Amino acid sequence: MPEPLFILCPGRSFSSVVCAVIGQHPQCYGLPELYIFGADTLGEVLELWKRAGRTSLIGLERTLAELHDGKQTEETILGARAWIRANGHMTSAMVMEHIQELVGKDRILVEKSSGFGMDGSGITQAIRSYPRASFIQLLRHPRSRGVSNKKAVDDNKMMRMFGLLSGTDQDYEGRWTNKHIQIHELSTRLPPGQLIRIHGENFLRDITVYLPQICEWLGIRADAEAIAAMMRPEDSPYSCVGPANAKGGANRGFLENPVLDLDRMARMKDPTLEAPMDWAPDRHFSDTTRMLAHYYGYR
Amino acid sequence: MPTDMGPRARVTAMTAFGRGLYLALAPVAGRTGMLWRLDPATGDWDAVLHPAETDTGGGQGRRRPTAAAALAQVTDLVSGPVAMAVFQGAGDAAPCLYLAMQGPGGASLLRSTDGRDFVAVLTVPANAGYLNFAALAVWGDRLVMTSGAHRPGPAAAEGPLPRCCVLGSRDPVRADTWEVLSEPGFGDAENLAITALAVHQGRLCAGTANPVAGFQIWACAAGASDWSCLMNQGGSRYGMNPEVALLVSHQGDLWIGTAMEQPRIATIDWSPAELLRIESDGVWELVAGEARLTPQGLRLPLSLLGPGFEDPGVTRLGAIAAMTDGHLVVGGGPLAGLWLSADGDMWEPLLQDDGDDDIAGGVTAITAALGRVWIAMDGRLFTLGAGA
């Protein structure tokens, strides 16, 4: 059975498009955000989710609907929810095994739950379950990631309400810095080559340069047909808005427009670290964030 | 090494001159640097350069019969030798020993015809705004060295020589013959220093320190004045490969060892050093380091070993030498490590320090000279086999 590929990053780091692109390789299967790591069993994950004010694991529901019934409709989503409730005892590894059986034993599952538990427990659990899995640390400039995150919060009433009720400012800078420290700490525990770092902006700007390298790294085909398939993330059954009772599972903007815009990607520019933070004009990035950003090639 | 060299002695450079092996020691914890000479035939050590005379930003060297009294002196101006080269300039009757000195007291280039008495041929006082001459090399009929401050500091007033440049002279004893051979920082203000020089396939190659974007490697052909960039962005490891610690040409390849001396973030060892090489076709390969995607293609460590040769305590790979049988030996620190390779790809550890004693910096210098490979490690000197 092939080992899965986990994409690790804070949210709003191009993970939806990267997961879908790699997932479209004929020897891979890209998944929506499953969010099944972070607790011992599926039932416990659901409890955590409920406490956070969310009602269901949309990405997992869409996956199960697609794989069990061949389509994602409101009815098949309800069927998937029933399956999840009935299998609350399953561990995340058991759920992944179930998915793998349905997908086929010759395809690498590509998963991108960017949450993974803010304390890193999800990452730890993933390694424990899959000690030989491949990991991608996906990077995005802390400024543009923070701007994107703020926009998502501003556009989402639930998230805004949560922030107001808890009285906490959204720490957009901390989410980038702390998550990448966690991921980097993971990388120091892995054998050479098991985790690679992808500079999201570079990847999207020169996608045809980097896709063959990812294939080589994963030990899968890198011929023209395979690369061409990867260049069509919109062909994934998950690269669209889902049915009314399970619309999400990935970045909403990506779901609404999953086709790669190569011209726009080529024109992407990195912002600067120097100016005050867009979401906190009275503050600059901290020395820690700046140092970490330099380590990763951001200026 | 003589026992009174001190437990914190850190050898910065070694070279053979005449029939002796010369060791340059860095200043440590307020003690100034100095120069020792070993006579391999007798095993006798001689403290050649007294630290007091090195503290004036150059000054004159004196031969001292013993080193004990010298080491007891501590001055405010702490400088020391960092690089050595043997070169016969246009005006020299025979090869001379040149010593580059650096420190807050100023920078200087010293010259000796006999390995005992030294005279300053180039001196830059402390108020010139930069701190060092960092590297020395012999390039055809020129002695070349680098100027530049290694640490960001107050804005530097222009001194007699520009910062972060390669300098060269065919007759180095005459200060007026020194020429500036490169643009400051090779045109990149984020290059804070040129930390290493090597002659490779006839070209002079230079490695930089650039903590923002990662090290660069530049090369200039003999007889030319233009420099071309062979490698940048720290080999796509950016600020985690900020500095070139070693640059050596060996059997058609240009070997690069990196160093990082940055504060830690959280508790993570951020950047053990890497060993890379630029091969004869101009393509660079990763020998020991972090697998990554690059504009030049996927790079996986040929040795199958990660950064620091899998040792997070090795944040500097700064010493390398070739043995007569073609083996390469590489050393690192501050946790001492020594590795040997027959083919340049697969490496075996000769020594790995399990402790946390990084007082004297691990392996800081290796040289093949006088028929042996000399290894300076943690204040001690070892020999290994036969040097090339």
PDB file of N, CA, C and O in Angstrom, chain B residues 234-258:
ATOM      1  N   GLY B 234      21.528  30.525  -1.590  1.00  0.00           N
ATOM      2  CA  GLY B 234      21.949  29.434  -0.721  1.00  0.00           C
ATOM      3  C   GLY B 234      21.629  28.078  -1.293  1.00  0.00           C
ATOM      4  O   GLY B 234      21.336  27.150  -0.530  1.00  0.00           O
ATOM      5  N   GLY B 235      21.639  27.969  -2.651  1.00  0.00           N
ATOM      6  CA  GLY B 235      21.237  26.701  -3.257  1.00  0.00           C
ATOM      7  C   GLY B 235      19.776  26.390  -2.956  1.00  0.00           C
ATOM      8  O   GLY B 235      19.414  25.242  -2.677  1.00  0.00           O
ATOM      9  N   SER B 236      18.948  27.424  -3.003  1.00  0.00           N
ATOM     10  CA  SER B 236      17.508  27.302  -2.724  1.00  0.00           C
ATOM     11  C   SER B 236      17.210  26.881  -1.285  1.00  0.00           C
ATOM     12  O   SER B 236      16.137  26.336  -0.999  1.00  0.00           O
ATOM     13  N   ARG B 237      18.141  27.158  -0.419  1.00  0.00           N
ATOM     14  CA  ARG B 237      17.861  26.960   1.001  1.00  0.00           C
ATOM     15  C   ARG B 237      17.870  28.305   1.718  1.00  0.00           C
ATOM     16  O   ARG B 237      17.812  28.375   2.943  1.00  0.00           O
ATOM     17  N   TYR B 238      18.013  29.368   0.934  1.00  0.00           N
ATOM     18  CA  TYR B 238      17.815  30.738   1.357  1.00  0.00           C
ATOM     19  C   TYR B 238      18.561  31.067   2.650  1.00  0.00           C
ATOM     20  O   TYR B 238      19.741  30.736   2.790  1.00  0.00           O
ATOM     21  N   GLY B 239      17.850  31.668   3.593  1.00  0.00           N
ATOM     22  CA  GLY B 239      18.498  32.128   4.821  1.00  0.00           C
ATOM     23  C   GLY B 239      18.964  31.011   5.731  1.00  0.00           C
ATOM     24  O   GLY B 239      19.648  31.285   6.721  1.00  0.00           O
ATOM     25  N   MET B 240      18.649  29.779   5.424  1.00  0.00           N
ATOM     26  CA  MET B 240      19.177  28.670   6.217  1.00  0.00           C
ATOM     27  C   MET B 240      20.537  28.228   5.705  1.00  0.00           C
ATOM     28  O   MET B 240      21.180  27.373   6.307  1.00  0.00           O
ATOM     29  N   ASN B 241      20.961  28.777   4.597  1.00  0.00           N
ATOM     30  CA  ASN B 241      22.320  28.618   4.095  1.00  0.00           C
ATOM     31  C   ASN B 241      22.904  30.011   3.887  1.00  0.00           C
ATOM     32  O   ASN B 241      23.131  30.439   2.763  1.00  0.00           O
ATOM     33  N   PRO B 242      23.163  30.732   4.966  1.00  0.00           N
ATOM     34  CA  PRO B 242      23.530  32.129   4.793  1.00  0.00           C
ATOM     35  C   PRO B 242      24.979  32.365   4.391  1.00  0.00           C
ATOM     36  O   PRO B 242      25.288  33.438   3.874  1.00  0.00           O
ATOM     37  N   GLU B 243      25.848  31.409   4.629  1.00  0.00           N
ATOM     38  CA  GLU B 243      27.265  31.733   4.520  1.00  0.00           C
ATOM     39  C   GLU B 243      28.061  30.560   3.969  1.00  0.00           C
ATOM     40  O   GLU B 243      27.790  29.388   4.277  1.00  0.00           O
ATOM     41  N   VAL B 244      29.069  30.903   3.170  1.00  0.00           N
ATOM     42  CA  VAL B 244      30.026  29.906   2.697  1.00  0.00           C
ATOM     43  C   VAL B 244      31.169  29.843   3.694  1.00  0.00           C
ATOM     44  O   VAL B 244      31.831  30.854   3.949  1.00  0.00           O
ATOM     45  N   ALA B 245      31.380  28.670   4.270  1.00  0.00           N
ATOM     46  CA  ALA B 245      32.464  28.499   5.241  1.00  0.00           C
ATOM     47  C   ALA B 245      33.681  27.846   4.606  1.00  0.00           C
ATOM     48  O   ALA B 245      34.797  28.030   5.073  1.00  0.00           O
ATOM     49  N   LEU B 246      33.468  27.022   3.588  1.00  0.00           N
ATOM     50  CA  LEU B 246      34.604  26.470   2.873  1.00  0.00           C
ATOM     51  C   LEU B 246      34.321  26.463   1.385  1.00  0.00           C
ATOM     52  O   LEU B 246      33.192  26.277   0.947  1.00  0.00           O
ATOM     53  N   LEU B 247      35.391  26.718   0.643  1.00  0.00           N
ATOM     54  CA  LEU B 247      35.297  26.744  -0.813  1.00  0.00           C
ATOM     55  C   LEU B 247      36.616  26.185  -1.326  1.00  0.00           C
ATOM     56  O   LEU B 247      37.677  26.789  -1.120  1.00  0.00           O
ATOM     57  N   VAL B 248      36.557  25.016  -1.915  1.00  0.00           N
ATOM     58  CA  VAL B 248      37.796  24.329  -2.286  1.00  0.00           C
ATOM     59  C   VAL B 248      37.596  23.616  -3.612  1.00  0.00           C
ATOM     60  O   VAL B 248      36.563  22.991  -3.842  1.00  0.00           O
ATOM     61  N   SER B 249      38.600  23.699  -4.454  1.00  0.00           N
ATOM     62  CA  SER B 249      38.564  22.993  -5.724  1.00  0.00           C
ATOM     63  C   SER B 249      39.245  21.636  -5.554  1.00  0.00           C
ATOM     64  O   SER B 249      40.347  21.556  -5.000  1.00  0.00           O
ATOM     65  N   HIS B 250      38.588  20.585  -6.009  1.00  0.00           N
ATOM     66  CA  HIS B 250      39.155  19.244  -5.862  1.00  0.00           C
ATOM     67  C   HIS B 250      38.685  18.370  -7.008  1.00  0.00           C
ATOM     68  O   HIS B 250      37.473  18.174  -7.193  1.00  0.00           O
ATOM     69  N   GLN B 251      39.632  17.901  -7.804  1.00  0.00           N
ATOM     70  CA  GLN B 251      39.355  16.953  -8.887  1.00  0.00           C
ATOM     71  C   GLN B 251      38.195  17.408  -9.770  1.00  0.00           C
ATOM     72  O   GLN B 251      37.280  16.634 -10.068  1.00  0.00           O
ATOM     73  N   GLY B 252      38.246  18.677 -10.165  1.00  0.00           N
ATOM     74  CA  GLY B 252      37.272  19.187 -11.115  1.00  0.00           C
ATOM     75  C   GLY B 252      35.981  19.712 -10.515  1.00  0.00           C
ATOM     76  O   GLY B 252      35.146  20.280 -11.221  1.00  0.00           O
ATOM     77  N   ASP B 253      35.797  19.507  -9.219  1.00  0.00           N
ATOM     78  CA  ASP B 253      34.588  20.002  -8.548  1.00  0.00           C
ATOM     79  C   ASP B 253      34.944  21.133  -7.601  1.00  0.00           C
ATOM     80  O   ASP B 253      36.030  21.157  -7.029  1.00  0.00           O
ATOM     81  N   LEU B 254      33.999  22.046  -7.425  1.00  0.00           N
ATOM     82  CA  LEU B 254      34.164  23.124  -6.446  1.00  0.00           C
ATOM     83  C   LEU B 254      33.305  22.769  -5.237  1.00  0.00           C
ATOM     84  O   LEU B 254      32.078  22.724  -5.342  1.00  0.00           O
ATOM     85  N   TRP B 255      33.959  22.507  -4.143  1.00  0.00           N
ATOM     86  CA  TRP B 255      33.264  22.057  -2.938  1.00  0.00           C
ATOM     87  C   TRP B 255      32.874  23.248  -2.077  1.00  0.00           C
ATOM     88  O   TRP B 255      33.662  24.197  -1.904  1.00  0.00           O
ATOM     89  N   ILE B 256      31.676  23.174  -1.530  1.00  0.00           N
ATOM     90  CA  ILE B 256      31.122  24.284  -0.748  1.00  0.00           C
ATOM     91  C   ILE B 256      30.615  23.740   0.580  1.00  0.00           C
ATOM     92  O   ILE B 256      29.805  22.797   0.603  1.00  0.00           O
ATOM     93  N   GLY B 257      31.101  24.321   1.666  1.00  0.00           N
ATOM     94  CA  GLY B 257      30.558  24.004   2.981  1.00  0.00           C
ATOM     95  C   GLY B 257      29.880  25.248   3.539  1.00  0.00           C
ATOM     96  O   GLY B 257      30.395  26.356   3.369  1.00  0.00           O
ATOM     97  N   THR B 258      28.757  25.068   4.178  1.00  0.00           N
ATOM     98  CA  THR B 258      28.020  26.241   4.644  1.00  0.00           C
ATOM     99  C   THR B 258      28.159  26.407   6.147  1.00  0.00           C
ATOM    100  O   THR B 258      28.625  25.519   6.857  1.00  0.00           O
TER     101      THR B 258
END
